[in-house]
């Protein structure tokens, strides 16, 4: 039965039975369309805002399948969406009428403990990476929710628990295997340093990454973990103490503050259910005993409702947020803003806006940046902003679609107010709910790297076939 797909010109084209049969003849993974048993589940992504219907889902089993899918799109001028873990807040990983190149079956991870290198397939999650690397007492800097895809997080930068100790995920990317828009397989690395440079922070603009090779670092299996949960009523005092403590921390410590309402989850003590709180979290990426000593002050910023600090398996730390973010279970709209500093006016804004959160699972999330990630010269990778000490992520999460307008408006209002504060500039695109970047946001995100990125786009994807992303138009 013919399949009607969207094209790059917003028109439609039909793939006839013969063309589909030719594709199936060599394709090792399933080709999934509306009406197939796998289709409905295959359309579910992390952000429940997006209930989209691709015309054809090519669930690839390896690089050769990806090549066939990209060549099909090239030959028929098809609109392409690419999905790894499916965590794109902006919904880039699925689109109505598109050809969806689905990497979710490509989750292999191979570790070379002597070289301290991990080779990771393009559909793997950070949970997959942590499981394999921890067998050898190694870790790759990744995210803080284990179901997040390696691809999207890395290509957009990669803030997590280890960025101060070892840099962003993209800083640890040694090389990559990429299927570019012409259907060719390229190796981004010493053989093609410009492609590797562009992949380190500029998203999926340049092709489908089928494999990543990362530096891995000695860590675990146990790490020093700090988790102090304070009442939201004490947030002003605790945030000031946290800021002052954070300003002098060594690179080994990464910390964050989260204003949130704890859900009634079996993962939490019953006395914490439905409590408005300020969570101060931290991980020390060094000797465990020394780390617990170094984290002691954050447990005494006030009187915590609960102190869950202590040595913990690194994999457990990486999975701690997982129960609160079920796949497709929340609707989400996020925006973010860097800060050079957190003065008292910014902290007052956080406290006030924290009280006004429109939904319990909406949060204000403030990671400390700097450390190793902050010492990488801005021109060395495509990732734009290395000067900020903090990131403010305003994360609206809710469950009722009727609340969408209110949630989105609240996020935009908070960001508009925060942008007027001293030291506010830039944005972290992995934490952006905007499906299409306006020119100002693009320039803010990539800074002086934008012109070079436009030239790289023209080289590797001159027709902008990979456009469902934080898109960079081809230039020159």
Coordinates of C-alpha atoms in Angstrom, one line a residue:
X1 CA 0.0 0.0 0.0
X2 CA 1.5 3.4 -1.0
X3 CA 2.7 5.7 1.8
X4 CA 2.2 9.5 1.6
X5 CA 5.1 11.5 3.1
X6 CA 5.8 15.1 3.6
X7 CA 8.6 16.7 1.6
X8 CA 11.0 19.5 2.4
X9 CA 8.9 22.0 0.4
X10 CA 5.8 21.3 2.7
X11 CA 4.3 19.2 -0.1
X12 CA 3.6 15.5 -0.2
X13 CA 5.0 12.6 -2.2
X14 CA 3.9 9.0 -2.5
X15 CA 6.1 6.0 -2.1
X16 CA 4.7 3.2 -4.1
X17 CA 4.7 -0.5 -3.2
X18 CA 7.7 -1.3 -5.4
X19 CA 9.8 1.4 -3.8
X20 CA 8.9 0.2 -0.3
X21 CA 9.6 -3.4 -1.2
X22 CA 13.0 -2.5 -2.5
X23 CA 13.7 -0.7 0.8
X24 CA 12.5 -3.7 2.8
X25 CA 14.6 -6.1 0.8
X26 CA 17.8 -5.0 2.5
X27 CA 16.5 -3.3 5.6
X28 CA 17.2 -5.3 8.7
X29 CA 15.0 -3.4 11.1
X30 CA 11.2 -3.0 10.9
X31 CA 9.6 -0.4 8.8
X32 CA 6.6 0.7 10.8
X33 CA 3.5 2.6 9.5
X34 CA 0.1 3.6 10.7
X35 CA -2.0 0.4 11.4
X36 CA 1.1 -1.7 12.2
X37 CA 1.1 -3.3 15.7
X38 CA 4.2 -1.4 16.7
X39 CA 3.1 2.0 15.5
X40 CA 1.3 3.5 18.4
X41 CA 4.0 2.7 20.9
X42 CA 6.6 3.8 18.4
X43 CA 5.0 7.3 18.4
X44 CA 5.4 7.9 22.1
X45 CA 8.2 10.3 23.1
X46 CA 9.3 11.7 26.4
X47 CA 7.4 14.9 26.2
X48 CA 3.7 14.2 26.4
X49 CA 2.9 17.5 24.6
X50 CA 3.7 15.8 21.3
X51 CA 1.2 13.2 19.8
X52 CA 2.5 13.2 16.3
X53 CA 2.1 10.7 13.4
X54 CA 5.1 10.1 11.2
X55 CA 4.2 8.6 7.8
X56 CA 6.9 5.9 8.1
X57 CA 9.2 4.9 11.0
X58 CA 12.4 3.3 9.9
X59 CA 13.7 1.5 13.1
X60 CA 17.3 1.0 12.2
X61 CA 19.3 -2.0 13.4
X62 CA 22.7 -0.6 12.2
X63 CA 24.5 1.9 10.2
X64 CA 23.6 0.3 6.9
X65 CA 19.9 0.8 7.7
X66 CA 20.5 4.4 8.5
X67 CA 22.3 4.8 5.1
X68 CA 19.3 3.3 3.3
X69 CA 16.8 5.6 5.1
X70 CA 18.9 8.8 4.5
X71 CA 19.3 7.9 0.8
X72 CA 15.5 7.3 0.5
X73 CA 14.9 10.7 2.0
X74 CA 17.5 12.3 -0.3
X75 CA 16.1 10.7 -3.5
X76 CA 12.5 11.7 -2.6
X77 CA 13.2 15.0 -0.9
X78 CA 11.5 13.8 2.3
X79 CA 11.2 15.6 5.6
X80 CA 13.4 13.7 8.1
X81 CA 13.0 13.4 11.9
X82 CA 15.7 11.6 13.9
X83 CA 15.1 9.9 17.2
X84 CA 17.6 8.5 19.7
X85 CA 16.2 8.5 23.2
X86 CA 13.3 10.7 22.3
X87 CA 13.9 13.3 25.1
X88 CA 13.8 16.4 22.9
X89 CA 11.9 18.9 25.0
X90 CA 11.0 20.8 21.8
X91 CA 9.6 17.7 20.1
X92 CA 12.3 17.5 17.4
X93 CA 12.4 13.7 17.5
X94 CA 9.0 13.1 15.9
X95 CA 7.0 15.0 13.3
X96 CA 3.7 14.5 11.5
X97 CA 4.1 13.0 8.0
X98 CA 7.8 12.7 8.2
X99 CA 10.2 9.8 7.7
X100 CA 11.3 9.0 11.2
X101 CA 14.8 7.5 11.4
X102 CA 14.5 5.7 14.7
X103 CA 17.8 4.6 16.4
X104 CA 16.2 3.2 19.5
X105 CA 17.2 -0.4 18.6
X106 CA 20.9 0.7 18.3
X107 CA 22.0 0.6 21.9
X108 CA 25.3 -1.2 22.0
X109 CA 28.1 0.0 24.3
X110 CA 31.7 -1.4 24.1
X111 CA 34.3 -0.3 26.6
X112 CA 38.1 -0.5 26.2
X113 CA 39.2 -0.2 29.9
X114 CA 42.9 0.0 28.9
X115 CA 42.4 3.0 26.7
X116 CA 39.5 4.3 28.8
X117 CA 37.3 4.7 25.8
X118 CA 33.6 3.8 25.3
X119 CA 32.1 3.3 21.8
X120 CA 28.4 3.9 22.0
X121 CA 25.7 3.3 19.3
X122 CA 23.5 6.3 18.4
X123 CA 20.3 5.0 20.1
X124 CA 21.9 4.2 23.5
X125 CA 20.7 5.9 26.7
X126 CA 22.9 7.1 29.5
X127 CA 21.7 4.2 31.5
X128 CA 23.2 1.9 28.9
X129 CA 26.5 3.7 29.0
X130 CA 26.6 3.8 32.9
X131 CA 25.8 0.1 33.1
X132 CA 28.7 -0.9 30.8
X133 CA 31.3 1.6 31.9
X134 CA 30.8 1.0 35.6
X135 CA 31.9 -2.7 35.1
X136 CA 35.3 -1.2 34.7
X137 CA 35.1 1.6 37.3
X138 CA 34.7 4.2 34.5
X139 CA 32.1 6.9 33.7
X140 CA 31.4 9.1 30.7
X141 CA 30.0 12.6 31.6
X142 CA 26.3 12.5 30.7
X143 CA 22.9 13.7 31.9
X144 CA 21.0 13.2 35.2
X145 CA 18.1 11.1 33.9
X146 CA 19.3 7.7 32.8
X147 CA 16.7 7.2 30.0
X148 CA 18.0 10.3 28.2
X149 CA 19.5 9.5 24.8
X150 CA 23.2 9.8 24.4
X151 CA 22.9 11.4 21.0
X152 CA 20.7 14.4 21.7
X153 CA 22.3 15.3 25.0
X154 CA 25.9 15.1 23.6
X155 CA 25.2 16.9 20.4
X156 CA 23.6 19.8 22.3
X157 CA 26.4 20.1 24.9
X158 CA 25.7 17.7 27.9
X159 CA 25.4 19.1 31.4
X160 CA 25.2 16.5 34.2
X161 CA 26.9 15.5 37.4
X162 CA 30.4 15.4 36.0
X163 CA 30.7 18.5 33.9
X164 CA 32.8 20.4 36.4
X165 CA 35.2 17.4 36.9
X166 CA 35.5 16.3 33.3
X167 CA 33.7 18.7 31.0
X168 CA 30.5 18.5 29.1
X169 CA 29.5 15.3 27.3
X170 CA 30.5 16.9 24.0
X171 CA 34.0 17.8 25.4
X172 CA 34.6 14.1 25.9
X173 CA 33.6 13.1 22.4
X174 CA 36.7 11.8 20.6
X175 CA 35.1 10.8 17.3
X176 CA 31.8 9.9 15.7
X177 CA 30.4 7.9 12.8
X178 CA 28.0 10.0 10.9
X179 CA 25.7 9.4 8.0
X180 CA 25.5 12.8 6.2
X181 CA 22.8 14.1 4.0
X182 CA 24.3 12.6 0.8
X183 CA 24.0 9.1 2.3
X184 CA 27.7 8.7 2.9
X185 CA 29.3 7.4 6.1
X186 CA 31.9 9.7 7.5
X187 CA 34.2 9.6 10.5
X188 CA 34.3 12.8 12.5
X189 CA 37.7 12.9 14.1
X190 CA 41.3 13.4 13.0
X191 CA 40.1 12.5 9.5
X192 CA 37.5 15.2 9.5
X193 CA 38.1 17.6 12.4
X194 CA 35.6 20.2 11.1
X195 CA 32.7 17.8 11.4
X196 CA 33.8 16.8 14.9
X197 CA 34.0 20.4 15.9
X198 CA 30.5 21.0 14.6
X199 CA 29.0 18.0 16.3
X200 CA 30.3 19.2 19.7
X201 CA 27.4 21.3 20.6
X202 CA 25.4 22.2 17.4
X203 CA 22.9 19.4 17.6
X204 CA 21.7 17.1 14.8
X205 CA 22.3 19.7 12.0
X206 CA 25.0 17.7 10.2
X207 CA 23.7 14.1 9.9
X208 CA 22.7 11.0 11.8
X209 CA 25.3 10.0 14.3
X210 CA 25.3 6.2 14.4
X211 CA 28.2 5.8 16.9
X212 CA 30.0 8.0 19.4
X213 CA 33.5 7.4 20.9
X214 CA 34.0 8.9 24.3
X215 CA 36.7 9.4 26.8
X216 CA 35.8 7.6 30.0
X217 CA 37.1 8.5 33.5
X218 CA 37.8 6.6 36.6
X219 CA 34.8 6.8 38.9
X220 CA 32.7 4.5 41.1
X221 CA 31.2 2.1 41.7
X222 CA 30.5 4.3 44.8
X223 CA 30.5 8.1 44.8
X224 CA 30.1 10.7 47.5
X225 CA 26.5 12.0 47.1
X226 CA 24.9 14.9 48.8
X227 CA 21.1 15.3 48.9
X228 CA 19.7 17.7 51.4
X229 CA 16.0 18.5 51.2
X230 CA 15.0 21.8 52.8
X231 CA 11.5 23.3 53.3
X232 CA 10.7 25.9 50.6
X233 CA 9.9 28.4 53.3
X234 CA 13.6 28.5 54.0
X235 CA 14.6 28.9 50.4
X236 CA 15.9 32.5 50.7
X237 CA 18.4 31.6 53.5
X238 CA 19.4 28.3 52.0
X239 CA 20.0 29.6 48.5
X240 CA 22.3 32.3 49.8
X241 CA 24.3 29.8 51.8
X242 CA 24.5 27.5 48.8
X243 CA 25.6 30.2 46.5
X244 CA 28.4 31.3 48.9
X245 CA 29.5 27.7 49.3
X246 CA 29.4 26.9 45.6
X247 CA 31.6 29.9 44.7
X248 CA 34.6 28.3 46.2
X249 CA 34.2 24.6 45.2
X250 CA 36.8 22.5 43.6
X251 CA 36.2 20.9 40.2
X252 CA 35.4 17.5 41.7
X253 CA 32.1 18.8 43.1
X254 CA 29.1 19.5 40.9
X255 CA 26.0 20.9 42.6
X256 CA 22.5 22.1 41.8
X257 CA 19.5 23.6 43.5
X258 CA 16.0 22.6 42.6
X259 CA 12.7 24.3 43.7
X260 CA 10.0 21.6 43.4
X261 CA 7.1 19.9 45.0
X262 CA 8.0 16.3 45.9
X263 CA 5.5 13.8 44.5
X264 CA 3.8 11.0 46.4
X265 CA 6.3 8.5 45.1
X266 CA 7.3 5.2 46.7
X267 CA 10.9 6.3 45.9
X268 CA 10.5 8.9 48.7
X269 CA 9.8 8.7 52.4
X270 CA 6.1 9.3 53.1
X271 CA 6.7 12.3 55.2
X272 CA 8.1 14.1 52.1
X273 CA 5.1 13.5 49.9
X274 CA 3.6 16.7 48.4
X275 CA 6.0 18.9 50.3
X276 CA 7.2 22.2 48.6
X277 CA 11.0 21.9 48.9
X278 CA 14.4 23.2 47.9
X279 CA 16.7 20.3 47.0
X280 CA 20.4 20.9 47.2
X281 CA 22.2 18.1 45.4
X282 CA 25.9 17.5 44.8
X283 CA 28.3 14.8 43.7
X284 CA 32.0 14.6 44.4
X285 CA 33.9 12.8 41.6
X286 CA 36.8 11.7 43.7
X287 CA 37.7 9.8 46.8
X288 CA 34.5 8.9 48.6
X289 CA 35.5 9.7 52.2
X290 CA 37.1 13.0 51.2
X291 CA 34.0 13.7 49.1
X292 CA 31.6 13.2 52.0
X293 CA 33.7 15.6 54.2
X294 CA 33.7 18.2 51.4
X295 CA 29.9 17.9 51.0
X296 CA 29.3 18.3 54.7
X297 CA 28.5 22.1 54.6
X298 CA 25.6 21.7 52.2
X299 CA 23.8 19.5 54.8
X300 CA 23.9 22.4 57.3
X301 CA 22.5 25.4 55.4
X302 CA 19.4 25.2 57.6
X303 CA 17.3 22.4 59.1
X304 CA 16.6 19.9 56.3
X305 CA 13.3 18.0 56.1
X306 CA 15.5 15.1 55.1
X307 CA 19.1 14.5 54.5
X308 CA 19.6 11.6 52.1
X309 CA 23.3 12.2 51.7
X310 CA 25.8 9.4 51.8
X311 CA 28.0 7.2 49.7
X312 CA 25.9 5.8 46.9
X313 CA 26.3 3.7 43.7
X314 CA 27.0 6.0 40.8
X315 CA 24.3 4.2 38.8
X316 CA 21.8 4.9 41.6
X317 CA 22.7 8.6 41.5
X318 CA 22.2 8.7 37.8
X319 CA 18.8 7.1 38.1
X320 CA 17.5 9.1 41.0
X321 CA 15.3 11.4 38.9
X322 CA 14.0 8.6 36.7
X323 CA 10.8 7.7 38.6
X324 CA 9.6 11.3 38.4
X325 CA 9.9 11.6 34.6
X326 CA 7.9 8.7 33.0
X327 CA 8.1 8.4 29.3
X328 CA 5.1 10.4 27.8
X329 CA 3.7 10.9 31.3
X330 CA 4.3 14.6 31.6
X331 CA 3.7 17.6 29.3
X332 CA 6.8 19.8 29.3
X333 CA 7.9 23.2 28.2
X334 CA 11.3 24.5 29.3
X335 CA 13.4 27.6 28.7
X336 CA 16.9 28.4 30.1
X337 CA 19.2 31.3 30.8
X338 CA 22.8 31.5 31.8
X339 CA 24.0 33.7 34.7
X340 CA 27.5 35.0 35.3
X341 CA 26.6 35.3 39.0
X342 CA 23.6 34.8 41.3
X343 CA 23.2 38.1 43.2
X344 CA 20.6 38.6 45.9
X345 CA 18.0 40.0 43.4
X346 CA 18.3 36.8 41.3
X347 CA 17.8 34.6 44.4
X348 CA 14.8 36.7 45.4
X349 CA 13.3 36.1 42.0
X350 CA 13.8 32.3 42.4
X351 CA 12.2 32.3 45.8
X352 CA 9.2 34.3 44.6
X353 CA 8.7 32.5 41.3
X354 CA 9.2 29.2 43.1
X355 CA 6.1 30.0 45.2
X356 CA 4.2 30.8 42.1
X357 CA 4.9 27.6 40.2
X358 CA 1.7 26.7 38.4
X359 CA 2.0 22.9 38.8
X360 CA 3.6 20.7 41.5
X361 CA 6.0 19.0 39.1
X362 CA 7.1 22.3 37.6
X363 CA 10.6 23.2 38.8
X364 CA 13.2 25.9 38.9
X365 CA 16.5 24.1 38.3
X366 CA 19.9 25.8 38.9
X367 CA 23.1 23.8 38.2
X368 CA 26.5 25.2 39.0
X369 CA 28.7 25.4 35.9
X370 CA 32.4 26.2 35.5
X371 CA 35.2 23.8 36.4
X372 CA 36.5 21.8 33.5
X373 CA 33.6 22.7 31.3
X374 CA 34.3 26.4 31.8
X375 CA 38.0 26.2 30.8
X376 CA 37.4 24.9 27.3
X377 CA 38.0 27.9 24.9
X378 CA 34.7 28.8 23.2
X379 CA 36.2 28.4 19.7
X380 CA 37.3 24.8 20.4
X381 CA 33.8 23.4 20.1
X382 CA 30.5 24.5 18.6
X383 CA 29.0 24.8 22.1
X384 CA 28.6 28.5 22.6
X385 CA 28.7 29.8 26.1
X386 CA 31.6 28.8 28.5
X387 CA 31.6 31.9 30.7
X388 CA 28.6 31.5 32.9
X389 CA 28.8 30.2 36.4
X390 CA 25.2 29.1 36.6
X391 CA 22.3 28.0 34.5
X392 CA 18.7 28.7 35.3
X393 CA 16.3 26.2 33.7
X394 CA 12.6 27.0 34.1
X395 CA 10.9 23.7 33.6
X396 CA 7.1 23.6 33.4
X397 CA 5.8 20.0 33.7
X398 CA 2.1 19.2 33.9
X399 CA -0.4 16.5 33.2
X400 CA -3.6 18.2 31.9
X401 CA -3.5 19.4 28.3
X402 CA -6.0 22.1 29.2
X403 CA -3.2 23.7 31.3
X404 CA -0.8 24.1 28.5
X405 CA -1.3 27.8 27.7
X406 CA -0.9 28.7 31.4
X407 CA 2.2 26.6 31.8
X408 CA 3.9 28.0 28.7
X409 CA 3.0 31.6 29.6
X410 CA 4.4 31.2 33.1
X411 CA 7.8 29.9 31.7
X412 CA 8.0 32.8 29.3
X413 CA 7.1 35.3 32.0
X414 CA 9.8 34.0 34.4
X415 CA 12.4 34.1 31.6
X416 CA 11.4 37.6 30.6
X417 CA 11.9 38.8 34.1
X418 CA 15.1 36.9 34.6
X419 CA 16.6 38.3 31.4
X420 CA 16.6 41.8 32.9
X421 CA 18.8 40.7 35.9
X422 CA 22.5 41.4 36.1
X423 CA 24.7 38.8 34.4
X424 CA 21.9 37.1 32.4
X425 CA 22.8 36.0 28.9
X426 CA 22.5 33.2 26.4
X427 CA 20.6 29.9 26.5
X428 CA 21.2 26.2 26.8
X429 CA 19.4 24.7 23.8
X430 CA 19.0 21.2 25.3
X431 CA 16.7 22.9 27.8
X432 CA 14.6 24.8 25.3
X433 CA 11.0 24.1 24.4
X434 CA 11.0 26.2 21.2
X435 CA 10.6 24.1 18.1
X436 CA 12.0 26.8 15.8
X437 CA 14.9 29.1 16.9
X438 CA 14.5 32.7 16.1
X439 CA 17.7 34.4 14.8
X440 CA 18.3 36.1 18.1
X441 CA 18.1 32.9 20.1
X442 CA 20.4 31.2 17.6
X443 CA 23.0 34.0 17.8
X444 CA 22.7 33.9 21.6
X445 CA 23.2 30.2 21.8
X446 CA 26.2 29.8 19.4
X447 CA 27.8 33.2 19.8
X448 CA 30.9 33.8 17.7
X449 CA 30.7 30.2 16.4
X450 CA 27.6 30.8 14.4
X451 CA 29.2 31.9 11.2
X452 CA 31.6 28.9 11.1
X453 CA 28.6 26.6 11.8
X454 CA 26.7 28.0 8.9
X455 CA 29.7 27.2 6.6
X456 CA 29.9 23.7 8.1
X457 CA 26.2 23.2 7.4
X458 CA 26.6 24.3 3.8
X459 CA 29.4 21.7 3.5
X460 CA 27.7 18.7 5.0
X461 CA 24.0 19.5 4.5
X462 CA 23.7 22.2 1.8
X463 CA 19.9 21.5 1.3
X464 CA 19.1 21.6 5.0
X465 CA 17.7 18.1 5.0
X466 CA 18.3 17.8 8.7
X467 CA 16.2 20.7 9.8
X468 CA 14.0 19.3 12.7
X469 CA 16.5 20.4 15.3
X470 CA 17.9 23.7 16.7
X471 CA 18.5 24.6 13.1
X472 CA 21.4 26.4 11.6
X473 CA 20.7 27.5 8.0
X474 CA 23.5 26.8 5.4
X475 CA 25.7 29.9 4.8
X476 CA 28.1 30.7 2.0

